[in-house]
Amino acid sequence: MSEQIITPQTVSLDVDAGDDPAAVIGYLADRLASAGRTTDATVLARGALDREAKSATGLPGGIAIPHARAASVTAASLAMARLSRKVDFGAPDGPADLVFLIAAPEGGASEHMKLLSSLARSLVRPEFVDSLRAADSDERVVQLVDEAINPQPTQTPAATSTVATPETTPTAPDAGDADRRPSVVAITACPTGIAHTYMAADALKYAAERADVDFHVETQGSSATTSFDPQVIADADAVIFATDVGVKGKDRFRGKPVVASGVKRAINEPDAMIAEAVAASKNPSATVVSGAADDGAETEASGTAGVGLGGQVRQALMTGVSYMIPFVAAGGLLIALGFLPFLGGYEIANSTLDEAGSLSDGAFIALNNSLWDLPAGGVGQYIGAVLFAVGSLAMGMLVPVLAGYISFAIADRPGIAPGFVAGLVSVAVGASFIGGLVGGLIAGVVCLWIARIPLPQWARGLQPVVIIPLLGSMVIGVLLYMLLGKPLAWVTDQMTDALNSMSGGSAVVLGVVLGLMMCFDLGGPVNKAAYLFATTGLAIGGPAQLQIMAAVMCAGMVPPLAMALATVLRPQLFTEPERENGKAAWLLGASFISEGAIPFAATDPFRVIPSMMAGGALAGGLVMAFGVELRAPHGGIFVFFAMNNWILFLVALAAGTVLSAFAVITAKQWHANRQHAGRFEDVQTVPA
């Protein structure tokens, strides 16, 4: 091992570190800081407590393994305390006296993750835990941990169980074993992928050995995942999903009897889960894997335990949003590039060239000109028009993609076509995003219901590729055209009319209202209604309409920029994926793509959305007060040339961004302090 993850300085034996998890975690974080393993103990401790709030880390046998990734951690590290006063970490059998704080760097390398996971997996071995309790010195603990994470190679006979990790390649059982013993495969995965993933894998492995069950497990954790050999899956009688996140490649197990739970149950009740899997393999009526989303989709298989109706709806909506965002980013940026003055200019959004007025100038030029037949503006105008046309088509796919993948999250691949149909019909009838959301959910439920209709054997092969798409598309299309589409379109129209009625009143009040609407649903129907109100006014012209367009764009740029700023100012309040999204949000916000803040709002709507609305309202009101005018319908910073005073526009944008950023930081900080029931400043550390 090139660098020890634990040293005598990070081991504390027989200490009183406090009476609650916050105190113990704070104590261990301070030990790591004293050893130079983290630059900020508070950041590390708060990260571990955030993880604790999602799922308690107490394990059977008096063990707790709080863990976190943090930017302040300089090297993968472990702090261990053997407590003289036990502390309750939420284990089912009582408080813990052995507590391990696992600290990983924010971008922890795979070799560090392997070391940490090896330790976590050792904790399910009673002899290892007993030796830790009997250790008479800090150095002895370090030696035991080193032996656990760096075992000496030994020659072992062919095992009856295989753990499919990066260090191990699964092998298929022979035919004789398959006849004599049941075969079970499992997937384990937790949100951080550091500890619970591997502990669940080994707990199930040992339980399978006790039950004389052939067993193979694939750990989808922080280290690289080695997937099952297809023959192992084919020979399996049942599958266990012990996960707190979506399973990657779930459709590999289609038709297999399944036992599903959170990862903690596999650690606490491995024998029960193995027994349930064996029983399911012999039960013709057992729940089976009906299919799953592609790798990385945050969805659960049909029959997953522990996910309520609200959670299932949220998962479906977030799947739709996650697939929609790339279209937003690509389409919005292409449109903005087309607006550049040395290319198409903002005029390509007008409709002056097409006699019917159904095509923008950009689309008309892209269709009717070429490099051999350039428009009057030359090659720059032609390229800009093509970029604008392509971007407009991509943006036009937002509602169908949203609806299609909401349906996909519910009904798997057979639900895609009916979902896309729901989105297309919603656009056609004017129901827009509201219709896409509602239509996608209905399409998914309808397809799932059709999939459960018993069919003769000869028709089952046609069910996913013909019967479900046909009947699902027909049902959702009829519902939207005949019943739901027009009422949903009426809602959008009413919001637009309400805005029009305000235009004669106070300009600042109107700017505030538009700012609130732009940030309320971040690209959803309310946002789109405000944007439509502004863009349709451009055709009328006049200072008032141009100011409305400026207010809408400024407010719409605030949410992604504010979230990007917040992740920079207080990164410890955000998860690693959120911090990555924050980096992209700078460009999305600068390009007037409000949807760049959706990943943040989806996971924490009650703190993010009100904070964004506050900044959007301020930005919109200031733009109207400053009298800033904008002649382009899109583009963000790329259309400053189309403003009468871009400096004042930037002042309003900066004010709104800063307000929203500080509001969301304050809200998240207050929530974290309440949730952890203790301030870090009050954590009393005990000297070793």
CSV table of C-alpha atoms in Angstrom, one decimal, residues 163-465:
chain,number,residue,atom,x,y,z
A,163,VAL,CA,-18.3,-11.7,-5.8
A,164,ALA,CA,-18.1,-9.9,-9.1
A,165,THR,CA,-16.0,-6.9,-8.3
A,166,PRO,CA,-13.2,-5.2,-10.2
A,167,GLU,CA,-10.8,-7.6,-8.5
A,168,THR,CA,-12.8,-10.7,-9.3
A,169,THR,CA,-14.3,-12.1,-12.5
A,170,PRO,CA,-17.5,-14.2,-12.0
A,171,THR,CA,-17.5,-17.7,-13.3
A,172,ALA,CA,-20.5,-19.7,-14.2
A,173,PRO,CA,-21.5,-22.7,-12.1
A,174,ASP,CA,-21.2,-26.1,-13.6
A,175,ALA,CA,-24.2,-28.1,-14.8
A,176,GLY,CA,-24.0,-30.5,-11.9
A,177,ASP,CA,-24.2,-27.8,-9.3
A,178,ALA,CA,-27.1,-26.1,-11.1
A,179,ASP,CA,-29.0,-29.4,-10.8
A,180,ARG,CA,-28.3,-29.9,-7.1
A,181,ARG,CA,-28.4,-26.4,-5.7
A,182,PRO,CA,-30.4,-23.2,-6.3
A,183,SER,CA,-28.5,-20.4,-8.0
A,184,VAL,CA,-29.0,-16.8,-7.0
A,185,VAL,CA,-27.4,-13.6,-8.4
A,186,ALA,CA,-27.5,-10.2,-6.7
A,187,ILE,CA,-26.9,-6.5,-7.4
A,188,THR,CA,-25.8,-4.3,-4.5
A,189,ALA,CA,-25.5,-0.5,-4.8
A,190,CYS,CA,-25.7,2.4,-2.4
A,191,PRO,CA,-25.7,6.2,-3.2
A,192,THR,CA,-22.0,6.8,-2.3
A,193,GLY,CA,-20.8,3.3,-3.3
A,194,ILE,CA,-18.1,3.3,-0.7
A,195,ALA,CA,-19.2,0.9,2.1
A,196,HIS,CA,-22.7,-0.4,2.1
A,197,THR,CA,-22.4,-1.7,-1.5
A,198,TYR,CA,-19.6,-4.1,-0.6
A,199,MET,CA,-20.8,-5.0,2.9
A,200,ALA,CA,-24.2,-6.0,1.5
A,201,ALA,CA,-22.4,-8.1,-1.1
A,202,ASP,CA,-20.4,-10.0,1.4
A,203,ALA,CA,-23.2,-10.4,3.9
A,204,LEU,CA,-25.3,-12.0,1.1
A,205,LYS,CA,-22.3,-14.2,0.1
A,206,TYR,CA,-21.8,-15.6,3.6
A,207,ALA,CA,-25.6,-16.2,4.0
A,208,ALA,CA,-25.6,-18.1,0.7
A,209,GLU,CA,-22.7,-20.2,1.9
A,210,ARG,CA,-24.6,-21.1,5.0
A,211,ALA,CA,-27.7,-22.0,3.0
A,212,ASP,CA,-25.7,-24.0,0.5
A,213,VAL,CA,-26.8,-21.7,-2.4
A,214,ASP,CA,-24.7,-21.0,-5.5
A,215,PHE,CA,-24.3,-17.3,-5.4
A,216,HIS,CA,-22.8,-14.5,-7.6
A,217,VAL,CA,-23.0,-10.7,-6.9
A,218,GLU,CA,-22.2,-7.6,-8.9
A,219,THR,CA,-21.3,-4.6,-6.9
A,220,GLN,CA,-22.2,-1.3,-8.6
A,221,GLY,CA,-20.2,0.9,-6.4
A,222,SER,CA,-17.4,3.6,-6.6
A,223,SER,CA,-14.9,1.2,-8.1
A,224,ALA,CA,-15.3,0.0,-11.7
A,225,THR,CA,-18.0,-2.6,-12.1
A,226,THR,CA,-17.4,-5.9,-13.7
A,227,SER,CA,-20.6,-7.1,-15.1
A,228,PHE,CA,-21.9,-10.7,-14.9
A,229,ASP,CA,-21.1,-13.2,-17.5
A,230,PRO,CA,-24.3,-13.7,-19.4
A,231,GLN,CA,-24.2,-17.4,-18.7
A,232,VAL,CA,-24.2,-16.7,-14.9
A,233,ILE,CA,-27.5,-14.8,-15.4
A,234,ALA,CA,-28.9,-17.5,-17.6
A,235,ASP,CA,-28.2,-20.2,-15.0
A,236,ALA,CA,-29.6,-18.1,-12.1
A,237,ASP,CA,-32.9,-19.2,-10.6
A,238,ALA,CA,-33.6,-15.8,-8.9
A,239,VAL,CA,-32.1,-12.3,-8.5
A,240,ILE,CA,-31.7,-10.0,-5.5
A,241,PHE,CA,-31.7,-6.2,-5.9
A,242,ALA,CA,-30.3,-4.7,-2.7
A,243,THR,CA,-30.0,-1.1,-3.9
A,244,ASP,CA,-30.7,2.4,-2.8
A,245,VAL,CA,-30.3,3.7,-6.4
A,246,GLY,CA,-31.2,2.6,-9.9
A,247,VAL,CA,-29.8,-0.7,-11.1
A,248,LYS,CA,-27.6,-0.5,-14.1
A,249,GLY,CA,-28.5,-2.9,-16.9
A,250,LYS,CA,-31.6,-4.2,-15.2
A,251,ASP,CA,-33.1,-5.6,-18.4
A,252,ARG,CA,-30.4,-8.3,-18.3
A,253,PHE,CA,-32.5,-10.0,-15.7
A,254,ARG,CA,-35.9,-9.8,-17.5
A,255,GLY,CA,-38.2,-12.6,-16.4
A,256,LYS,CA,-36.2,-13.7,-13.4
A,257,PRO,CA,-37.9,-14.0,-10.0
A,258,VAL,CA,-36.8,-11.0,-8.0
A,259,VAL,CA,-36.4,-10.0,-4.3
A,260,ALA,CA,-35.8,-6.3,-4.0
A,261,SER,CA,-35.0,-4.1,-1.0
A,262,GLY,CA,-32.8,-1.3,0.2
A,263,VAL,CA,-29.1,-2.1,0.6
A,264,LYS,CA,-29.4,-1.9,4.4
A,265,ARG,CA,-31.7,-4.9,4.6
A,266,ALA,CA,-29.1,-7.1,2.8
A,267,ILE,CA,-26.6,-6.2,5.6
A,268,ASN,CA,-29.1,-6.7,8.4
A,269,GLU,CA,-31.1,-9.7,7.1
A,270,PRO,CA,-29.0,-11.5,4.5
A,271,ASP,CA,-30.2,-15.0,5.5
A,272,ALA,CA,-33.8,-13.9,5.1
A,273,MET,CA,-33.2,-12.4,1.7
A,274,ILE,CA,-31.4,-15.5,0.4
A,275,ALA,CA,-34.3,-17.7,1.7
A,276,GLU,CA,-36.8,-15.4,0.0
A,277,ALA,CA,-34.9,-15.6,-3.3
A,278,VAL,CA,-34.8,-19.4,-3.1
A,279,ALA,CA,-38.5,-19.5,-2.3
A,280,ALA,CA,-39.2,-17.1,-5.2
A,281,SER,CA,-37.3,-19.4,-7.6
A,282,LYS,CA,-39.8,-22.2,-6.8
A,283,ASN,CA,-42.9,-20.0,-6.9
A,284,PRO,CA,-44.6,-19.6,-10.3
A,285,SER,CA,-46.5,-16.6,-9.0
A,286,ALA,CA,-43.4,-14.8,-7.7
A,287,THR,CA,-42.7,-11.2,-8.8
A,288,VAL,CA,-40.3,-11.1,-11.8
A,289,VAL,CA,-38.1,-8.5,-13.3
A,290,SER,CA,-40.3,-6.9,-16.0
A,291,GLY,CA,-37.5,-4.8,-17.5
A,292,ALA,CA,-35.6,-1.7,-16.6
A,293,ALA,CA,-34.2,1.5,-17.9
A,294,ASP,CA,-30.9,1.8,-19.5
A,295,ASP,CA,-27.7,2.1,-17.5
A,296,GLY,CA,-27.7,4.8,-15.0
A,297,ALA,CA,-31.4,5.6,-15.2
A,298,GLU,CA,-32.7,6.3,-11.7
A,299,THR,CA,-35.7,4.0,-11.9
A,300,GLU,CA,-36.9,1.0,-10.0
A,301,ALA,CA,-38.1,-2.3,-11.4
A,302,SER,CA,-41.7,-3.3,-11.2
A,303,GLY,CA,-42.2,-4.8,-7.8
A,304,THR,CA,-39.4,-2.9,-6.0
A,305,ALA,CA,-40.1,-2.7,-2.3
A,306,GLY,CA,-40.0,0.5,-0.3
A,307,VAL,CA,-41.0,3.0,-3.1
A,308,GLY,CA,-44.4,4.6,-2.6
A,309,LEU,CA,-46.6,6.1,-5.2
A,310,GLY,CA,-45.2,9.6,-4.8
A,311,GLY,CA,-41.7,8.3,-5.1
A,312,GLN,CA,-42.5,6.3,-8.2
A,313,VAL,CA,-44.1,9.4,-9.8
A,314,ARG,CA,-41.1,11.5,-8.9
A,315,GLN,CA,-38.7,8.9,-10.3
A,316,ALA,CA,-40.6,8.9,-13.6
A,317,LEU,CA,-40.7,12.7,-13.8
A,318,MET,CA,-37.0,12.9,-13.1
A,319,THR,CA,-36.2,10.3,-15.8
A,320,GLY,CA,-38.1,12.3,-18.3
A,321,VAL,CA,-36.3,15.5,-17.3
A,322,SER,CA,-32.9,13.9,-17.4
A,323,TYR,CA,-33.4,12.8,-21.0
A,324,MET,CA,-34.9,16.2,-21.9
A,325,ILE,CA,-32.0,18.3,-20.6
A,326,PRO,CA,-29.5,17.4,-23.4
A,327,PHE,CA,-32.1,18.6,-26.0
A,328,VAL,CA,-32.5,21.8,-24.1
A,329,ALA,CA,-28.7,22.4,-23.9
A,330,ALA,CA,-28.0,21.5,-27.5
A,331,GLY,CA,-31.0,23.3,-29.0
A,332,GLY,CA,-30.6,26.5,-26.9
A,333,LEU,CA,-26.9,26.9,-27.6
A,334,LEU,CA,-27.4,26.3,-31.3
A,335,ILE,CA,-30.1,29.0,-31.4
A,336,ALA,CA,-27.8,31.3,-29.5
A,337,LEU,CA,-24.9,30.7,-31.9
A,338,GLY,CA,-27.2,31.4,-34.8
A,339,PHE,CA,-28.0,34.8,-33.3
A,340,LEU,CA,-24.3,36.0,-33.5
A,341,PRO,CA,-24.1,39.2,-35.5
A,342,PHE,CA,-21.4,37.8,-37.8
A,343,LEU,CA,-23.7,34.8,-38.6
A,344,GLY,CA,-27.5,35.0,-38.8
A,345,GLY,CA,-28.2,37.8,-36.4
A,346,TYR,CA,-31.3,37.9,-34.2
A,347,GLU,CA,-33.4,38.8,-37.2
A,348,ILE,CA,-33.4,35.1,-38.3
A,349,ALA,CA,-36.0,34.5,-35.6
A,350,ASN,CA,-38.5,36.7,-37.4
A,351,SER,CA,-41.0,35.4,-40.0
A,352,THR,CA,-40.7,37.8,-42.9
A,353,LEU,CA,-39.5,35.6,-45.8
A,354,ASP,CA,-42.2,32.9,-45.7
A,355,GLU,CA,-45.5,34.2,-47.2
A,356,ALA,CA,-47.6,32.0,-45.0
A,357,GLY,CA,-45.7,33.1,-41.9
A,358,SER,CA,-45.3,29.6,-40.6
A,359,LEU,CA,-41.5,29.5,-40.9
A,360,SER,CA,-38.9,31.6,-39.2
A,361,ASP,CA,-36.4,33.3,-41.5
A,362,GLY,CA,-33.8,30.9,-40.2
A,363,ALA,CA,-35.8,27.8,-41.1
A,364,PHE,CA,-36.8,29.4,-44.5
A,365,ILE,CA,-33.2,30.1,-45.4
A,366,ALA,CA,-32.0,26.7,-44.3
A,367,LEU,CA,-34.6,25.0,-46.5
A,368,ASN,CA,-34.4,27.2,-49.6
A,369,ASN,CA,-30.7,28.0,-49.8
A,370,SER,CA,-27.4,26.1,-49.9
A,371,LEU,CA,-23.7,26.8,-50.1
A,372,TRP,CA,-24.2,27.0,-53.9
A,373,ASP,CA,-27.2,29.3,-53.6
A,374,LEU,CA,-26.4,31.6,-50.7
A,375,PRO,CA,-29.0,34.0,-49.3
A,376,ALA,CA,-28.5,37.8,-49.5
A,377,GLY,CA,-26.5,37.9,-46.3
A,378,GLY,CA,-23.9,35.5,-47.6
A,379,VAL,CA,-22.3,32.4,-46.1
A,380,GLY,CA,-22.4,33.8,-42.5
A,381,GLN,CA,-26.2,34.3,-42.7
A,382,TYR,CA,-26.6,30.8,-44.2
A,383,ILE,CA,-24.6,29.1,-41.5
A,384,GLY,CA,-26.4,31.1,-38.8
A,385,ALA,CA,-29.7,30.2,-40.3
A,386,VAL,CA,-28.8,26.5,-40.3
A,387,LEU,CA,-27.7,26.6,-36.7
A,388,PHE,CA,-30.9,28.4,-35.7
A,389,ALA,CA,-33.0,25.9,-37.6
A,390,VAL,CA,-31.3,22.9,-36.1
A,391,GLY,CA,-31.6,24.3,-32.6
A,392,SER,CA,-35.2,25.1,-33.1
A,393,LEU,CA,-36.0,21.6,-34.1
A,394,ALA,CA,-34.1,20.2,-31.1
A,395,MET,CA,-36.0,22.6,-28.8
A,396,GLY,CA,-39.2,21.4,-30.5
A,397,MET,CA,-38.5,17.9,-29.2
A,398,LEU,CA,-38.6,18.9,-25.6
A,399,VAL,CA,-42.2,18.0,-24.8
A,400,PRO,CA,-42.2,14.7,-26.8
A,401,VAL,CA,-38.9,13.6,-25.2
A,402,LEU,CA,-40.2,14.5,-21.7
A,403,ALA,CA,-43.4,12.6,-22.1
A,404,GLY,CA,-41.7,9.7,-23.9
A,405,TYR,CA,-39.2,9.0,-21.2
A,406,ILE,CA,-41.6,9.6,-18.3
A,407,SER,CA,-43.6,6.7,-19.9
A,408,PHE,CA,-40.4,4.8,-20.4
A,409,ALA,CA,-39.6,5.0,-16.7
A,410,ILE,CA,-42.9,3.5,-15.9
A,411,ALA,CA,-43.3,0.8,-18.6
A,412,ASP,CA,-39.8,0.3,-20.0
A,413,ARG,CA,-39.1,0.3,-23.7
A,414,PRO,CA,-42.7,-0.6,-24.8
A,415,GLY,CA,-43.8,2.7,-23.3
A,416,ILE,CA,-41.5,5.0,-25.3
A,417,ALA,CA,-43.7,5.2,-28.5
A,418,PRO,CA,-47.0,6.0,-26.7
A,419,GLY,CA,-45.1,8.5,-24.5
A,420,PHE,CA,-43.7,10.3,-27.5
A,421,VAL,CA,-47.2,10.3,-29.1
A,422,ALA,CA,-48.5,11.9,-25.9
A,423,GLY,CA,-45.9,14.7,-26.2
A,424,LEU,CA,-46.6,15.3,-29.9
A,425,VAL,CA,-50.3,15.4,-29.3
A,426,SER,CA,-49.8,17.8,-26.4
A,427,VAL,CA,-47.9,20.2,-28.6
A,428,ALA,CA,-50.5,19.9,-31.4
A,429,VAL,CA,-53.4,20.8,-29.1
A,430,GLY,CA,-51.5,23.5,-27.3
A,431,ALA,CA,-51.3,21.7,-24.0
A,432,SER,CA,-47.4,22.1,-24.1
A,433,PHE,CA,-45.5,21.0,-21.0
A,434,ILE,CA,-48.6,20.3,-18.8
A,435,GLY,CA,-49.9,18.0,-21.4
A,436,GLY,CA,-46.5,16.3,-21.7
A,437,LEU,CA,-46.3,15.7,-18.0
A,438,VAL,CA,-49.8,14.4,-17.7
A,439,GLY,CA,-49.7,12.5,-21.0
A,440,GLY,CA,-46.4,10.8,-20.2
A,441,LEU,CA,-47.7,9.5,-16.8
A,442,ILE,CA,-50.9,8.3,-18.3
A,443,ALA,CA,-49.1,6.6,-21.2
A,444,GLY,CA,-46.8,4.8,-18.9
A,445,VAL,CA,-49.6,3.5,-16.7
A,446,VAL,CA,-51.6,2.4,-19.7
A,447,CYS,CA,-48.7,0.5,-21.2
A,448,LEU,CA,-47.9,-1.1,-17.9
A,449,TRP,CA,-51.5,-2.3,-17.6
A,450,ILE,CA,-51.5,-3.7,-21.1
A,451,ALA,CA,-48.2,-5.5,-20.4
A,452,ARG,CA,-49.9,-7.4,-17.5
A,453,ILE,CA,-52.8,-8.7,-19.7
A,454,PRO,CA,-52.3,-12.5,-20.0
A,455,LEU,CA,-51.8,-13.5,-23.6
A,456,PRO,CA,-51.4,-16.8,-25.4
A,457,GLN,CA,-47.8,-17.9,-25.9
A,458,TRP,CA,-47.8,-17.1,-29.6
A,459,ALA,CA,-48.8,-13.5,-28.9
A,460,ARG,CA,-46.2,-12.7,-26.2
A,461,GLY,CA,-43.4,-12.0,-28.6
A,462,LEU,CA,-45.6,-9.3,-30.3
A,463,GLN,CA,-46.6,-7.7,-27.0
A,464,PRO,CA,-43.6,-5.4,-26.4
A,465,VAL,CA,-43.0,-4.4,-30.1
